[in-house]
Coordinates of C-alpha atoms and ligand atoms in Angstrom, one line a residue:
X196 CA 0.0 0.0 0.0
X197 CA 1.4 2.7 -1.1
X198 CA 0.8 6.0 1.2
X199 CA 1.9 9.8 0.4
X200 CA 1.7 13.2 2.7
X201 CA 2.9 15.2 -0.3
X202 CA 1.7 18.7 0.1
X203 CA 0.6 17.9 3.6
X204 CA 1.6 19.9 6.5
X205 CA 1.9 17.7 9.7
X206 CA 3.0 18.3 14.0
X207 CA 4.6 15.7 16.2
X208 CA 5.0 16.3 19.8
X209 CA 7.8 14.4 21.5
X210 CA 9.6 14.4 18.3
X211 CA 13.1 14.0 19.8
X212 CA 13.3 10.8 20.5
X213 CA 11.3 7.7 20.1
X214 CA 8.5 6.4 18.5
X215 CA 7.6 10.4 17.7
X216 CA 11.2 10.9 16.0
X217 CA 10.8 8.1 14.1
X218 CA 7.4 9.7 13.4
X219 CA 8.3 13.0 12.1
X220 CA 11.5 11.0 10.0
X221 CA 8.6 8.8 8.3
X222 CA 6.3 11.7 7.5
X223 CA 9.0 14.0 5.7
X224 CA 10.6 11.2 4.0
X225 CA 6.8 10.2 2.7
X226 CA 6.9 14.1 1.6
X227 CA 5.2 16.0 4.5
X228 CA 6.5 19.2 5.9
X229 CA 6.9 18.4 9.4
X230 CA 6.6 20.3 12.6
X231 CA 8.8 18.9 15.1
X232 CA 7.9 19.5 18.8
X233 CA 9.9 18.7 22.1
X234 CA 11.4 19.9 25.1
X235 CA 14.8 19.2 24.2
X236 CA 17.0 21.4 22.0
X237 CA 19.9 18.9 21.6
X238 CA 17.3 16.5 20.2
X239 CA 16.1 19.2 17.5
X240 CA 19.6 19.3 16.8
X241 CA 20.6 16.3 15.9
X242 CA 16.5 15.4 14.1
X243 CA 17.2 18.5 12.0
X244 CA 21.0 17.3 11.1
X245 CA 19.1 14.1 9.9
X246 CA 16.1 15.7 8.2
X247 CA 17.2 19.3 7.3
X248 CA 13.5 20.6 6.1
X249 CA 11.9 19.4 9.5
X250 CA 10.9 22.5 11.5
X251 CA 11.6 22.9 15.3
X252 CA 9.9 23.9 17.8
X253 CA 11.4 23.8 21.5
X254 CA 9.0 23.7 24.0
X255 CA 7.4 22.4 27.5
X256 CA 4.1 21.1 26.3
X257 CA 3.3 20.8 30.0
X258 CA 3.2 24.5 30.2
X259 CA -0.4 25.8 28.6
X260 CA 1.1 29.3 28.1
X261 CA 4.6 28.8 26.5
X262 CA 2.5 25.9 24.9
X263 CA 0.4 28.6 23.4
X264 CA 3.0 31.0 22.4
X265 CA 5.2 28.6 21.0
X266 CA 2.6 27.4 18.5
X267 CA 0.9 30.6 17.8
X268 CA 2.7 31.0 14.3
X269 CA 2.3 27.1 13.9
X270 CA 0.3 27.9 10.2
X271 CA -2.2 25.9 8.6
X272 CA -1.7 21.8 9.5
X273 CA -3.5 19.2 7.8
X274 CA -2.3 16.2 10.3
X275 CA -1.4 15.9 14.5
X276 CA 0.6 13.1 16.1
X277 CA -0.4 13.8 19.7
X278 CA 2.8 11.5 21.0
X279 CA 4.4 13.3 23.6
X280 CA 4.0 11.9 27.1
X281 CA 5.9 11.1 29.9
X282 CA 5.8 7.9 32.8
X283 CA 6.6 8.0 35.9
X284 CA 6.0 4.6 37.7
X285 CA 4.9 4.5 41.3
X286 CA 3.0 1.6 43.8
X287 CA -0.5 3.3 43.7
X288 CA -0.1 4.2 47.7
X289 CA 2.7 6.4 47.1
X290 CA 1.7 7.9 44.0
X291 CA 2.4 12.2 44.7
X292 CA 0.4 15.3 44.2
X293 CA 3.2 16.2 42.2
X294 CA 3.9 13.4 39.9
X295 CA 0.2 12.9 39.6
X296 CA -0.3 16.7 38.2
X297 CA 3.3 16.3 36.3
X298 CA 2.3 13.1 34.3
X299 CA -1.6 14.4 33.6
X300 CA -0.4 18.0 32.3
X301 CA 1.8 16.3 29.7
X302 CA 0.0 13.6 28.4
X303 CA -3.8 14.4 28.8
X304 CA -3.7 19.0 28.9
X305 CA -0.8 18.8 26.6
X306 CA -2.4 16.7 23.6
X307 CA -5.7 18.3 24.6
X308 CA -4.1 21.3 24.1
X309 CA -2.1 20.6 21.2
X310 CA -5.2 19.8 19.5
X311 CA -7.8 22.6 20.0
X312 CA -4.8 24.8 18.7
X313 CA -4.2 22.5 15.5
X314 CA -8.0 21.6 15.2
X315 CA -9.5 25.2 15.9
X316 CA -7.0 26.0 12.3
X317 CA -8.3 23.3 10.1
X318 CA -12.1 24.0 11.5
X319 CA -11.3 27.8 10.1
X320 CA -9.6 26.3 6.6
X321 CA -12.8 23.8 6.3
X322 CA -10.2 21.3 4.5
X323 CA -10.4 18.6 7.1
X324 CA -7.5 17.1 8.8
X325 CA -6.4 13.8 11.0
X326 CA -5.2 13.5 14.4
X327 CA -3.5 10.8 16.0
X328 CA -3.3 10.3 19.8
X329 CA -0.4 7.9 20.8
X330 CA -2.3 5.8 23.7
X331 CA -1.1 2.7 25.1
X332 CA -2.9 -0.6 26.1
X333 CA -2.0 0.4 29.6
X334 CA -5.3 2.6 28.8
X335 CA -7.1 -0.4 29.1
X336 CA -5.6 -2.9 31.3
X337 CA -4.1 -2.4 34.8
X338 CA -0.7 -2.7 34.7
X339 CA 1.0 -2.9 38.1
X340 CA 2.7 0.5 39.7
X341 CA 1.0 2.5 36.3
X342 CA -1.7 3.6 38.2
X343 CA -1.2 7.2 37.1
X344 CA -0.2 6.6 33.9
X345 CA -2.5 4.2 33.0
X346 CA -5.4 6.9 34.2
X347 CA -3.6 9.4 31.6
X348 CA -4.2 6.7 28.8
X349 CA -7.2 5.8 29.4
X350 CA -8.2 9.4 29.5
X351 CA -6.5 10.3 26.1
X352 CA -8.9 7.3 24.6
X353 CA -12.1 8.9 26.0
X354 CA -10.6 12.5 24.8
X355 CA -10.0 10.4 21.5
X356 CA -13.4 10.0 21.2
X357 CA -15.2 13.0 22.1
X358 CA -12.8 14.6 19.4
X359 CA -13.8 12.4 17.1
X360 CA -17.5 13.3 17.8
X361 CA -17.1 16.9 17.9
X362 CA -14.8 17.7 15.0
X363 CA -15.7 14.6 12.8
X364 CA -18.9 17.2 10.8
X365 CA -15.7 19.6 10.2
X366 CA -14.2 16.6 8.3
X367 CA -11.7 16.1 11.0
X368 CA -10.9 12.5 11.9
X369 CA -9.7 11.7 15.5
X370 CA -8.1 8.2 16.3
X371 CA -5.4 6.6 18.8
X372 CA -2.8 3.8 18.2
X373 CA -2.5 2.1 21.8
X374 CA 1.0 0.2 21.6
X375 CA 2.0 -2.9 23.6
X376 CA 5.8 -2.4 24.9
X377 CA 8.2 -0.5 22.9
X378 CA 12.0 -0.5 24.0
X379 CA 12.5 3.2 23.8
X380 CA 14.2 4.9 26.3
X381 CA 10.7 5.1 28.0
X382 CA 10.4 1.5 28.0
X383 CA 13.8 1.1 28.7
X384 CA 13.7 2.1 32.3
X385 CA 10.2 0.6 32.5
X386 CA 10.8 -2.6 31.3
X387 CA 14.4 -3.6 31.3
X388 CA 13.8 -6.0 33.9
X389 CA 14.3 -9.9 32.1
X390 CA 11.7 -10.7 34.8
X391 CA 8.9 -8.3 34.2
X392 CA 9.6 -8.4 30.5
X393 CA 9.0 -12.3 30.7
X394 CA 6.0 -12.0 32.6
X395 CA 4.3 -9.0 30.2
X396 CA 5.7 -11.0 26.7
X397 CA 3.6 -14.3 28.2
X398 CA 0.4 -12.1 28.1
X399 CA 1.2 -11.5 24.3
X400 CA 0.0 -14.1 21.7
X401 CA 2.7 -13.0 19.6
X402 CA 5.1 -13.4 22.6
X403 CA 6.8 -10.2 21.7
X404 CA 7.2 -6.6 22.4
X405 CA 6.6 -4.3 19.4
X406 CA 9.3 -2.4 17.3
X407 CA 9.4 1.2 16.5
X408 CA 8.0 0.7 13.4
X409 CA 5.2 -1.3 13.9
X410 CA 4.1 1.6 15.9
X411 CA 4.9 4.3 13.3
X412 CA 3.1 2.1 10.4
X413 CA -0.2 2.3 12.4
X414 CA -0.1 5.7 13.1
X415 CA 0.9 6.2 9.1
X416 CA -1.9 4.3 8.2
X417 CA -4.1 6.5 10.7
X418 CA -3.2 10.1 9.2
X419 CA -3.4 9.3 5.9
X420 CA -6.7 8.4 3.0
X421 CA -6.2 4.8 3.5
X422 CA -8.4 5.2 6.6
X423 CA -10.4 8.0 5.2
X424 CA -13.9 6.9 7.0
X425 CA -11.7 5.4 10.6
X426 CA -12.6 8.0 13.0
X427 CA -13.0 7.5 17.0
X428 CA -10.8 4.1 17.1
X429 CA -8.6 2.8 19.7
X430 CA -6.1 0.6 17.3
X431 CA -3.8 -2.0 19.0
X432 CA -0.5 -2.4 18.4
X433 CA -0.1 -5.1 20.8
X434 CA 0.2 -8.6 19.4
X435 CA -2.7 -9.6 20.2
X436 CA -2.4 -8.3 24.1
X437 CA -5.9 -6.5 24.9
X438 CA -7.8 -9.3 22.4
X439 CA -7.1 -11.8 25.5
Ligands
NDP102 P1 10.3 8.5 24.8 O1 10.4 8.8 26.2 O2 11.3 7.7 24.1 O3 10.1 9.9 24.0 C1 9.1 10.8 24.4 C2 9.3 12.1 23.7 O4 8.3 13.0 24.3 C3 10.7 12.7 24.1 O5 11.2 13.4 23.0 C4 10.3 13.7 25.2 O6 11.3 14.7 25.3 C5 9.0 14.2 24.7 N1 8.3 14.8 25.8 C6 8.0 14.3 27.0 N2 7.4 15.2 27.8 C7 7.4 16.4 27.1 C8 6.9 17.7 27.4 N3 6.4 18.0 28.6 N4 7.0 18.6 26.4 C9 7.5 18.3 25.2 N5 8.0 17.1 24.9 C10 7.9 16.1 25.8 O7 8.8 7.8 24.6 P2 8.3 6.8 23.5 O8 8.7 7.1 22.2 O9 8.4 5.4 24.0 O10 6.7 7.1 23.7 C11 6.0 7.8 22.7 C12 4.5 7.6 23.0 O11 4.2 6.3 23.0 C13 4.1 8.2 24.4 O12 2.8 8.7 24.3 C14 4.0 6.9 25.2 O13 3.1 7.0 26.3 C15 3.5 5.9 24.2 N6 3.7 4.5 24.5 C16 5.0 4.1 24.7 C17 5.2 2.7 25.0 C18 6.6 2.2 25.3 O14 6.7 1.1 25.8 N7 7.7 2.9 24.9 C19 4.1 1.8 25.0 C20 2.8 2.3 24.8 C21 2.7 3.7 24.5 P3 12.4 14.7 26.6 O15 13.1 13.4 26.4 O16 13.1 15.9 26.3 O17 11.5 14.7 27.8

């Protein structure tokens, strides 16, 4: 299948690194000009050594107002990856004020965020547009010290939806990709451990973790015409993981 984002103008949050990097390297090499956004300048850096047309954009998407002037020249976009997020793993009885209001101001006001700025432009244009929100099946599963995280995924689905209800008569289609493990540097530190990893790879009728691009294919697939009448879903990436 072939798929093309010629002449299309696309965001990714939490583009330095990760399954959003590979994201924003996908969508310019498929001919999209790409909006990178991140916190980290060093990672703009080196994405724009490998990709010279991407376009940075350094920024705290935790913070509403520097959120808000960092994107207020952001122009007319035709597609969103909402994919930045952050995890911070705790035993549910010491889960802090702090972490709690860290982890839901990234990944739940941040894409919300992100998205009534990028949505609020296509309404105006009246050309349409597709967003993807990167979920995880920790949305909908509990998964052991991810109680706060899992309560940010399984919001972003919800949000997914009502997106998809509100802005689908403007031609807008809203949809998730919800990934099983992906050894990034996030799941690095959360799932380096042979024992854990064993345990979570068991629950997975393909008995594996997913790769980068598995994820990136999905979310591909979700931006572009292939999936011109997919709006509202929560896709799996998962091997099978939330079928059992
Ligand atoms: P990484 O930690 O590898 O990358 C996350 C990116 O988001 C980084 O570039 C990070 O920047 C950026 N980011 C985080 N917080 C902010 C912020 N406040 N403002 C701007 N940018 C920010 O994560 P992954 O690539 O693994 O994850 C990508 C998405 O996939 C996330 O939504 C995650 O929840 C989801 N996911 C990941 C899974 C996994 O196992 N890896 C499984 C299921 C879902 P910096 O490093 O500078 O903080």
């Amino acid at each position: 299948m072939e798929i093309t984002f010629a002449g299309k103008r696309a965001v990714v949050t939490g583009a330095g690194k990760g399954i959003g990097r590979a994201t924003a390297l996908a969508l310019a090499r498929s001919g999209a000009e790409v909006t990178a956004v991140t916190r980290t300048q060093a990672d703009l850096d080196s994405l724009l050594i490998e990709c010279a047309s991407i376009r940075p954009v350094c920024v705290d998407l935790s913070d509403w107002e520097a959120t808000e002037a960092a994107l207020k020249d952001l122009g007319p976009v035709d597609l969103l990856v909402n994919n930045a997020a952050c995890a911070s793993l705790q035993p549910f009885l010491e889960v802090t004020a702090d972490q709690f209001d860290k982890v839901f101001n990234v990944n739940v006001k941040g894409a919300l965020h992100v998205a009534q700025i990028v949505a609020r432009g296509m309404k105006a244009r009246g050309a349409g547009g597709s967003i993807v929100n990167i979920s995880s099946q920790a949305s909908q599963r509990p998964l052991k010290d991810h109680a706060v995280y899992c309560a940010t995924k399984a919001a972003l689905d919800m949000l997914t939806r009502v997106m998809a209800l509100e802005l689908g008569p403007y031609q807008i289609r809203v949809n998730a990709v919800n990934p099983t493990v992906v050894m990034t540097d996030m799941g690095i530190v959360n799932w380096s451990d042979p024992k854990k990893a064993k345990t979570m790879k068991s629950c997975i009728p393909m008995g594996k973790f997913a790769e980068v691009e598995d994820v990136v294919n999905s979310i591909l697939f979700l931006l572009s015409e292939k999936s011109a009448l997919t709006n509202g879903v929560t896709l799996p990436v998962d091997g099978g993981f939330l079928a059992c």
